[in-house]
């Protein structure tokens, strides 16, 4: 999907959500938000970002339906390289109820990022999801920059389209899958697929086990802008736990996984882990903090690659 078509699709969904704002009524609750992100990998790519937002929710009891604007400040760096960016993004999310009683959730964001090298790029995302006969379907469009050093120097962006489904086979067994296509601006196309089979070991303890896989191929392999092998595949076994901690007024969750990746015929071991804490500190202040590490491919990849990150989100209604 081309740049103009992608942005046209995102814009239409964004406008539709904007018109639905009028139905929010006087029960709407304003809020401010703060998001802090930090990441670094073994290719020495570092990203630091702070986003500040203001918006409106439909009601104090509804966290999904909302709209507003965010301003982001970013720093991208590597040895001998530094770039700053500022982004302004309008966002919205709405639950739409059909005549049949079924609900469709739609969300979108649309904006622009301006970099200190005088480049600017349109960015955005749009997503529609629905639960039909117990199966959740999701269609997503996304456009953004690639934040590795060479990609930032060369102004590389991507347009991604994905279709996902989540099917509960039973109360304990679940199957999820994603098919998609990424069109990079450096003449690289990437068809991709992901799958995950999970099983709830103990509902009481919030314990689950899963196996997941991912594969893709690049039409313009080893372009030098980011990790782009001709063929990539990974397969991992993992375990996750999710527990409500009353004393901390929140939910603590974590996962750990280990497996193999195959890069153009060469195998190596990979792993990933994450710890996440979600809490209502004191009604209505909300917090979401996560830290993690992975050796599976991202903008970088291959044997010895490592990526680590931390993120903190706060929402303060007023």
mmCIF file of C-alpha atoms in Angstrom:
data_model
loop_
_atom_site.group_PDB
_atom_site.id
_atom_site.type_symbol
_atom_site.label_atom_id
_atom_site.label_comp_id
_atom_site.label_asym_id
_atom_site.label_seq_id
_atom_site.Cartn_x
_atom_site.Cartn_y
_atom_site.Cartn_z
ATOM 1 C CA UNK A 1 0.000 0.000 0.000
ATOM 2 C CA UNK A 2 1.464 3.379 -1.079
ATOM 3 C CA UNK A 3 2.134 6.344 1.197
ATOM 4 C CA UNK A 4 -0.832 8.367 -0.073
ATOM 5 C CA UNK A 5 -3.272 5.465 0.138
ATOM 6 C CA UNK A 6 -2.079 4.545 3.638
ATOM 7 C CA UNK A 7 -2.442 8.090 4.958
ATOM 8 C CA UNK A 8 -5.822 8.450 3.218
ATOM 9 C CA UNK A 9 -7.078 5.314 5.006
ATOM 10 C CA UNK A 10 -5.798 6.514 8.386
ATOM 11 C CA UNK A 11 -7.229 9.998 7.785
ATOM 12 C CA UNK A 12 -10.702 8.662 6.987
ATOM 13 C CA UNK A 13 -10.845 6.618 10.173
ATOM 14 C CA UNK A 14 -9.512 9.585 12.158
ATOM 15 C CA UNK A 15 -12.183 11.909 10.745
ATOM 16 C CA UNK A 16 -14.891 9.357 11.516
ATOM 17 C CA UNK A 17 -13.744 9.199 15.117
ATOM 18 C CA UNK A 18 -13.629 13.001 15.296
ATOM 19 C CA UNK A 19 -17.286 13.276 14.256
ATOM 20 C CA UNK A 20 -18.246 10.733 16.925
ATOM 21 C CA UNK A 21 -16.906 13.132 19.578
ATOM 22 C CA UNK A 22 -20.237 14.985 19.506
ATOM 23 C CA UNK A 23 -21.963 11.985 21.056
ATOM 24 C CA UNK A 24 -19.742 12.097 24.144
ATOM 25 C CA UNK A 25 -22.031 14.537 25.936
ATOM 26 C CA UNK A 26 -21.448 16.325 29.210
ATOM 27 C CA UNK A 27 -20.380 13.154 31.058
ATOM 28 C CA UNK A 28 -16.980 13.420 29.369
ATOM 29 C CA UNK A 29 -13.964 13.485 31.689
ATOM 30 C CA UNK A 30 -10.803 15.399 30.708
ATOM 31 C CA UNK A 31 -7.367 13.944 31.433
ATOM 32 C CA UNK A 32 -3.668 14.583 30.978
ATOM 33 C CA UNK A 33 -1.167 11.877 30.125
ATOM 34 C CA UNK A 34 2.583 11.400 30.292
ATOM 35 C CA UNK A 35 4.618 8.723 28.532
ATOM 36 C CA UNK A 36 8.350 8.140 28.922
ATOM 37 C CA UNK A 37 10.293 5.633 26.787
ATOM 38 C CA UNK A 38 13.951 4.615 26.661
ATOM 39 C CA UNK A 39 15.645 1.900 24.612
ATOM 40 C CA UNK A 40 19.120 0.806 23.543
ATOM 41 C CA UNK A 41 20.557 -2.077 21.526
ATOM 42 C CA UNK A 42 23.930 -3.644 20.804
ATOM 43 C CA UNK A 43 24.100 -1.719 17.511
ATOM 44 C CA UNK A 44 24.405 1.358 19.792
ATOM 45 C CA UNK A 45 21.076 2.814 18.693
ATOM 46 C CA UNK A 46 19.542 4.769 21.578
ATOM 47 C CA UNK A 47 16.058 6.254 21.728
ATOM 48 C CA UNK A 48 14.735 8.531 24.469
ATOM 49 C CA UNK A 49 11.258 10.018 24.345
ATOM 50 C CA UNK A 50 8.785 12.008 26.440
ATOM 51 C CA UNK A 51 5.166 12.475 25.351
ATOM 52 C CA UNK A 52 2.664 14.802 26.993
ATOM 53 C CA UNK A 53 -1.002 14.680 26.123
ATOM 54 C CA UNK A 54 -4.384 16.116 26.952
ATOM 55 C CA UNK A 55 -7.713 14.545 26.090
ATOM 56 C CA UNK A 56 -11.259 13.641 27.034
ATOM 57 C CA UNK A 57 -12.792 10.301 28.032
ATOM 58 C CA UNK A 58 -16.496 9.547 27.665
ATOM 59 C CA UNK A 59 -16.909 8.783 31.372
ATOM 60 C CA UNK A 60 -14.833 8.032 34.466
ATOM 61 C CA UNK A 61 -15.687 4.329 34.066
ATOM 62 C CA UNK A 62 -14.615 4.019 30.411
ATOM 63 C CA UNK A 63 -10.895 3.854 29.576
ATOM 64 C CA UNK A 64 -11.273 3.072 25.856
ATOM 65 C CA UNK A 65 -13.458 5.807 24.343
ATOM 66 C CA UNK A 66 -11.375 8.987 24.222
ATOM 67 C CA UNK A 67 -9.814 11.640 22.012
ATOM 68 C CA UNK A 68 -7.108 14.256 22.369
ATOM 69 C CA UNK A 69 -3.682 15.474 21.267
ATOM 70 C CA UNK A 70 -0.121 14.475 22.211
ATOM 71 C CA UNK A 71 3.200 16.258 21.828
ATOM 72 C CA UNK A 72 6.345 14.125 21.789
ATOM 73 C CA UNK A 73 10.016 15.050 22.175
ATOM 74 C CA UNK A 74 12.579 12.460 21.056
ATOM 75 C CA UNK A 75 16.332 12.001 20.970
ATOM 76 C CA UNK A 76 17.918 9.415 18.668
ATOM 77 C CA UNK A 77 21.620 8.765 19.093
ATOM 78 C CA UNK A 78 24.519 6.454 18.275
ATOM 79 C CA UNK A 79 28.300 6.952 18.436
ATOM 80 C CA UNK A 80 29.018 10.024 16.319
ATOM 81 C CA UNK A 81 25.322 10.594 15.588
ATOM 82 C CA UNK A 82 22.554 12.572 17.293
ATOM 83 C CA UNK A 83 19.138 13.664 16.087
ATOM 84 C CA UNK A 84 16.198 15.317 17.830
ATOM 85 C CA UNK A 85 12.551 15.082 16.905
ATOM 86 C CA UNK A 86 9.233 16.680 17.806
ATOM 87 C CA UNK A 87 5.878 15.100 17.013
ATOM 88 C CA UNK A 88 2.296 16.318 17.290
ATOM 89 C CA UNK A 89 -0.389 13.656 17.056
ATOM 90 C CA UNK A 90 -4.183 13.744 17.254
ATOM 91 C CA UNK A 91 -5.685 10.527 18.638
ATOM 92 C CA UNK A 92 -9.123 9.044 19.219
ATOM 93 C CA UNK A 93 -10.810 5.765 20.116
ATOM 94 C CA UNK A 94 -14.494 4.852 20.019
ATOM 95 C CA UNK A 95 -16.718 1.832 20.611
ATOM 96 C CA UNK A 96 -19.447 1.582 17.952
ATOM 97 C CA UNK A 97 -22.537 -0.552 18.576
ATOM 98 C CA UNK A 98 -24.268 -2.107 15.558
ATOM 99 C CA UNK A 99 -27.998 -2.763 15.215
ATOM 100 C CA UNK A 100 -27.283 -6.441 15.888
ATOM 101 C CA UNK A 101 -25.866 -5.521 19.283
ATOM 102 C CA UNK A 102 -22.302 -6.358 18.277
ATOM 103 C CA UNK A 103 -19.606 -3.829 19.087
ATOM 104 C CA UNK A 104 -16.762 -2.609 16.909
ATOM 105 C CA UNK A 105 -13.805 -0.806 18.425
ATOM 106 C CA UNK A 106 -12.014 1.775 16.293
ATOM 107 C CA UNK A 107 -8.987 3.852 17.141
ATOM 108 C CA UNK A 108 -6.693 6.127 15.161
ATOM 109 C CA UNK A 109 -3.907 8.649 15.478
ATOM 110 C CA UNK A 110 -2.622 11.064 12.880
ATOM 111 C CA UNK A 111 0.232 13.559 13.007
ATOM 112 C CA UNK A 112 3.704 14.603 11.938
ATOM 113 C CA UNK A 113 7.232 14.200 13.269
ATOM 114 C CA UNK A 114 9.806 16.916 12.565
ATOM 115 C CA UNK A 115 13.497 16.031 12.850
ATOM 116 C CA UNK A 116 16.426 18.337 13.545
ATOM 117 C CA UNK A 117 17.977 17.527 10.133
ATOM 118 C CA UNK A 118 14.984 19.397 8.613
ATOM 119 C CA UNK A 119 13.207 16.213 7.507
ATOM 120 C CA UNK A 120 9.550 15.770 8.423
ATOM 121 C CA UNK A 121 7.295 12.746 8.027
ATOM 122 C CA UNK A 122 3.577 12.068 8.305
ATOM 123 C CA UNK A 123 2.910 9.382 10.909
ATOM 124 C CA UNK A 124 -0.233 7.644 12.063
ATOM 125 C CA UNK A 125 -2.118 4.446 12.760
ATOM 126 C CA UNK A 126 -5.674 3.159 12.496
ATOM 127 C CA UNK A 127 -7.155 -0.004 13.942
ATOM 128 C CA UNK A 128 -10.555 -1.673 13.811
ATOM 129 C CA UNK A 129 -11.403 -4.727 15.913
ATOM 130 C CA UNK A 130 -14.542 -6.756 16.560
ATOM 131 C CA UNK A 131 -15.600 -9.892 18.400
ATOM 132 C CA UNK A 132 -17.707 -12.096 16.114
ATOM 133 C CA UNK A 133 -19.046 -15.375 17.482
ATOM 134 C CA UNK A 134 -16.295 -15.572 20.073
ATOM 135 C CA UNK A 135 -13.438 -14.831 17.651
ATOM 136 C CA UNK A 136 -11.695 -11.461 17.808
ATOM 137 C CA UNK A 137 -10.675 -9.938 14.465
ATOM 138 C CA UNK A 138 -8.403 -6.940 14.005
ATOM 139 C CA UNK A 139 -7.352 -4.844 11.004
ATOM 140 C CA UNK A 140 -4.526 -2.359 11.495
ATOM 141 C CA UNK A 141 -2.728 0.235 9.354
ATOM 142 C CA UNK A 142 0.405 2.004 10.559
ATOM 143 C CA UNK A 143 2.939 4.500 9.208
ATOM 144 C CA UNK A 144 6.058 5.652 11.059
ATOM 145 C CA UNK A 145 9.791 6.236 10.833
ATOM 146 C CA UNK A 146 12.437 3.511 11.298
ATOM 147 C CA UNK A 147 14.586 4.636 14.244
ATOM 148 C CA UNK A 148 17.964 2.994 13.479
ATOM 149 C CA UNK A 149 20.895 5.325 12.714
ATOM 150 C CA UNK A 150 21.157 4.650 8.966
ATOM 151 C CA UNK A 151 17.378 4.761 8.529
ATOM 152 C CA UNK A 152 17.190 8.141 10.239
ATOM 153 C CA UNK A 153 20.062 9.478 8.136
ATOM 154 C CA UNK A 154 18.326 8.310 4.942
ATOM 155 C CA UNK A 155 14.770 9.224 5.948
ATOM 156 C CA UNK A 156 13.413 5.659 5.850
ATOM 157 C CA UNK A 157 9.728 5.188 6.753
ATOM 158 C CA UNK A 158 7.373 2.216 6.614
ATOM 159 C CA UNK A 159 3.716 1.474 5.905
ATOM 160 C CA UNK A 160 2.376 -1.651 7.613
ATOM 161 C CA UNK A 161 -0.925 -3.472 7.129
ATOM 162 C CA UNK A 162 -1.827 -6.430 9.357
ATOM 163 C CA UNK A 163 -4.829 -8.689 9.877
ATOM 164 C CA UNK A 164 -5.077 -10.591 13.148
ATOM 165 C CA UNK A 165 -7.427 -13.068 14.774
ATOM 166 C CA UNK A 166 -7.652 -14.440 18.290
ATOM 167 C CA UNK A 167 -9.596 -17.673 18.726
ATOM 168 C CA UNK A 168 -10.355 -19.253 22.132
ATOM 169 C CA UNK A 169 -10.433 -22.992 21.376
ATOM 170 C CA UNK A 170 -11.537 -23.717 24.943
ATOM 171 C CA UNK A 171 -11.536 -22.015 28.330
ATOM 172 C CA UNK A 172 -7.808 -22.739 28.653
ATOM 173 C CA UNK A 173 -6.505 -23.058 25.066
ATOM 174 C CA UNK A 174 -6.146 -20.077 22.743
ATOM 175 C CA UNK A 175 -4.813 -19.614 19.203
ATOM 176 C CA UNK A 176 -3.772 -16.261 17.735
ATOM 177 C CA UNK A 177 -2.314 -15.378 14.358
ATOM 178 C CA UNK A 178 -1.233 -12.372 12.287
ATOM 179 C CA UNK A 179 -0.640 -11.922 8.566
ATOM 180 C CA UNK A 180 0.779 -8.691 7.259
ATOM 181 C CA UNK A 181 2.790 -6.681 4.786
ATOM 182 C CA UNK A 182 5.332 -3.929 5.432
ATOM 183 C CA UNK A 183 6.353 -1.541 2.668
ATOM 184 C CA UNK A 184 9.592 0.298 3.489
ATOM 185 C CA UNK A 185 10.500 3.492 1.646
ATOM 186 C CA UNK A 186 13.931 2.077 0.670
ATOM 187 C CA UNK A 187 12.273 -0.233 -1.881
ATOM 188 C CA UNK A 188 11.974 -3.182 0.502
ATOM 189 C CA UNK A 189 8.765 -5.180 0.890
ATOM 190 C CA UNK A 190 8.275 -7.570 3.810
ATOM 191 C CA UNK A 191 5.432 -10.120 3.983
ATOM 192 C CA UNK A 192 5.185 -11.526 7.492
ATOM 193 C CA UNK A 193 3.355 -14.010 9.650
ATOM 194 C CA UNK A 194 3.083 -14.603 13.392
ATOM 195 C CA UNK A 195 1.354 -17.257 15.478
ATOM 196 C CA UNK A 196 0.877 -18.045 19.151
ATOM 197 C CA UNK A 197 -0.642 -21.066 20.874
ATOM 198 C CA UNK A 198 -1.208 -20.527 24.598
ATOM 199 C CA UNK A 199 -2.575 -22.665 27.430
ATOM 200 C CA UNK A 200 -3.752 -21.478 30.859
ATOM 201 C CA UNK A 201 -2.012 -23.745 33.366
ATOM 202 C CA UNK A 202 -3.669 -22.207 36.445
ATOM 203 C CA UNK A 203 -6.364 -19.542 36.418
ATOM 204 C CA UNK A 204 -6.003 -19.039 40.165
ATOM 205 C CA UNK A 205 -2.268 -18.327 39.891
ATOM 206 C CA UNK A 206 -2.569 -16.492 36.557
ATOM 207 C CA UNK A 207 -0.040 -18.882 35.015
ATOM 208 C CA UNK A 208 0.104 -19.718 31.294
ATOM 209 C CA UNK A 209 2.479 -21.477 28.896
ATOM 210 C CA UNK A 210 2.772 -20.792 25.176
ATOM 211 C CA UNK A 211 4.665 -21.382 21.964
ATOM 212 C CA UNK A 212 5.005 -18.635 19.391
ATOM 213 C CA UNK A 213 6.611 -18.181 15.999
ATOM 214 C CA UNK A 214 7.369 -15.426 13.523
ATOM 215 C CA UNK A 215 8.677 -15.418 9.975
ATOM 216 C CA UNK A 216 9.250 -12.895 7.206
ATOM 217 C CA UNK A 217 11.312 -12.265 4.108
ATOM 218 C CA UNK A 218 12.760 -9.083 2.623
ATOM 219 C CA UNK A 219 12.692 -8.289 -1.098
ATOM 220 C CA UNK A 220 15.662 -5.898 -0.776
ATOM 221 C CA UNK A 221 17.844 -7.862 1.635
ATOM 222 C CA UNK A 222 20.745 -6.290 3.532
ATOM 223 C CA UNK A 223 20.008 -2.736 2.440
ATOM 224 C CA UNK A 224 22.119 -1.460 5.343
ATOM 225 C CA UNK A 225 19.424 0.759 6.825
ATOM 226 C CA UNK A 226 18.127 -1.824 9.348
ATOM 227 C CA UNK A 227 18.197 -5.585 9.905
ATOM 228 C CA UNK A 228 16.786 -7.038 6.690
ATOM 229 C CA UNK A 229 17.867 -10.616 5.918
ATOM 230 C CA UNK A 230 16.449 -12.423 2.931
ATOM 231 C CA UNK A 231 14.673 -14.970 5.181
ATOM 232 C CA UNK A 232 14.010 -14.829 8.926
ATOM 233 C CA UNK A 233 12.188 -17.193 11.287
ATOM 234 C CA UNK A 234 11.967 -17.608 15.059
ATOM 235 C CA UNK A 235 10.300 -20.142 17.344
ATOM 236 C CA UNK A 236 10.082 -19.723 21.121
ATOM 237 C CA UNK A 237 8.602 -21.447 24.165
ATOM 238 C CA UNK A 238 7.437 -19.165 26.939
ATOM 239 C CA UNK A 239 5.657 -18.839 30.257
ATOM 240 C CA UNK A 240 3.722 -15.899 31.667
ATOM 241 C CA UNK A 241 2.236 -14.994 35.016
ATOM 242 C CA UNK A 242 -0.284 -12.312 35.962
ATOM 243 C CA UNK A 243 -1.204 -11.594 39.589
ATOM 244 C CA UNK A 244 -3.281 -8.925 41.258
ATOM 245 C CA UNK A 245 -1.412 -7.412 44.215
ATOM 246 C CA UNK A 246 -3.969 -5.760 46.559
ATOM 247 C CA UNK A 247 -1.269 -4.160 48.712
ATOM 248 C CA UNK A 248 0.119 -2.390 45.629
ATOM 249 C CA UNK A 249 -3.323 -1.591 44.176
ATOM 250 C CA UNK A 250 -2.380 -3.089 40.859
ATOM 251 C CA UNK A 251 -1.500 -6.036 38.644
ATOM 252 C CA UNK A 252 1.997 -7.447 38.268
ATOM 253 C CA UNK A 253 2.691 -9.509 35.151
ATOM 254 C CA UNK A 254 5.780 -11.032 33.563
ATOM 255 C CA UNK A 255 6.842 -13.369 30.797
ATOM 256 C CA UNK A 256 10.022 -15.191 29.822
ATOM 257 C CA UNK A 257 10.705 -17.106 26.619
ATOM 258 C CA UNK A 258 13.528 -18.995 24.965
ATOM 259 C CA UNK A 259 14.007 -20.484 21.534
ATOM 260 C CA UNK A 260 15.784 -20.423 18.188
ATOM 261 C CA UNK A 261 16.000 -17.984 15.300
ATOM 262 C CA UNK A 262 17.052 -18.810 11.757
ATOM 263 C CA UNK A 263 18.649 -16.078 9.646
ATOM 264 C CA UNK A 264 19.266 -17.116 6.033
ATOM 265 C CA UNK A 265 19.998 -20.697 7.056
ATOM 266 C CA UNK A 266 22.048 -19.927 10.182
ATOM 267 C CA UNK A 267 20.574 -20.853 13.613
ATOM 268 C CA UNK A 268 21.201 -19.179 16.979
ATOM 269 C CA UNK A 269 19.553 -19.148 20.411
ATOM 270 C CA UNK A 270 17.326 -16.237 21.416
ATOM 271 C CA UNK A 271 15.376 -15.157 24.489
ATOM 272 C CA UNK A 272 13.104 -12.399 25.746
ATOM 273 C CA UNK A 273 11.586 -11.280 29.031
ATOM 274 C CA UNK A 274 9.401 -8.493 30.371
ATOM 275 C CA UNK A 275 8.087 -7.314 33.733
ATOM 276 C CA UNK A 276 5.039 -5.049 33.805
ATOM 277 C CA UNK A 277 3.145 -3.273 36.598
ATOM 278 C CA UNK A 278 -0.271 -1.662 36.097
ATOM 279 C CA UNK A 279 -1.883 0.218 38.936
ATOM 280 C CA UNK A 280 -4.506 2.697 40.007
ATOM 281 C CA UNK A 281 -2.235 4.475 42.484
ATOM 282 C CA UNK A 282 -5.006 6.566 43.950
ATOM 283 C CA UNK A 283 -8.272 6.926 42.073
ATOM 284 C CA UNK A 284 -8.254 8.279 39.421
ATOM 285 C CA UNK A 285 -4.424 8.321 38.909
ATOM 286 C CA UNK A 286 -3.284 5.380 36.729
ATOM 287 C CA UNK A 287 0.191 4.026 36.028
ATOM 288 C CA UNK A 288 1.638 1.448 33.614
ATOM 289 C CA UNK A 289 5.365 0.626 33.832
ATOM 290 C CA UNK A 290 7.293 -2.053 31.931
ATOM 291 C CA UNK A 291 10.931 -3.091 31.453
ATOM 292 C CA UNK A 292 12.291 -5.830 29.236
ATOM 293 C CA UNK A 293 15.029 -7.297 27.084
ATOM 294 C CA UNK A 294 15.057 -9.357 23.907
ATOM 295 C CA UNK A 295 17.632 -10.881 21.572
ATOM 296 C CA UNK A 296 15.140 -11.560 18.780
ATOM 297 C CA UNK A 297 15.302 -9.366 15.686
ATOM 298 C CA UNK A 298 13.949 -5.819 15.596
ATOM 299 C CA UNK A 299 15.531 -2.889 13.750
ATOM 300 C CA UNK A 300 18.739 -4.799 14.486
ATOM 301 C CA UNK A 301 19.292 -8.514 14.730
ATOM 302 C CA UNK A 302 21.475 -11.551 14.247
ATOM 303 C CA UNK A 303 23.805 -13.488 16.597
ATOM 304 C CA UNK A 304 24.785 -11.447 19.654
ATOM 305 C CA UNK A 305 22.068 -8.839 19.160
ATOM 306 C CA UNK A 306 20.343 -7.479 22.277
ATOM 307 C CA UNK A 307 17.622 -4.847 22.731
ATOM 308 C CA UNK A 308 16.472 -3.478 26.102
ATOM 309 C CA UNK A 309 13.761 -1.005 26.921
ATOM 310 C CA UNK A 310 11.775 0.723 29.657
ATOM 311 C CA UNK A 311 8.457 2.531 29.454
ATOM 312 C CA UNK A 312 6.229 4.399 31.909
ATOM 313 C CA UNK A 313 2.727 5.717 31.198
ATOM 314 C CA UNK A 314 0.632 7.884 33.496
ATOM 315 C CA UNK A 315 -2.982 9.045 33.067
ATOM 316 C CA UNK A 316 -4.318 11.733 35.406
ATOM 317 C CA UNK A 317 -8.020 12.632 35.023
ATOM 318 C CA UNK A 318 -9.170 15.990 36.374
#
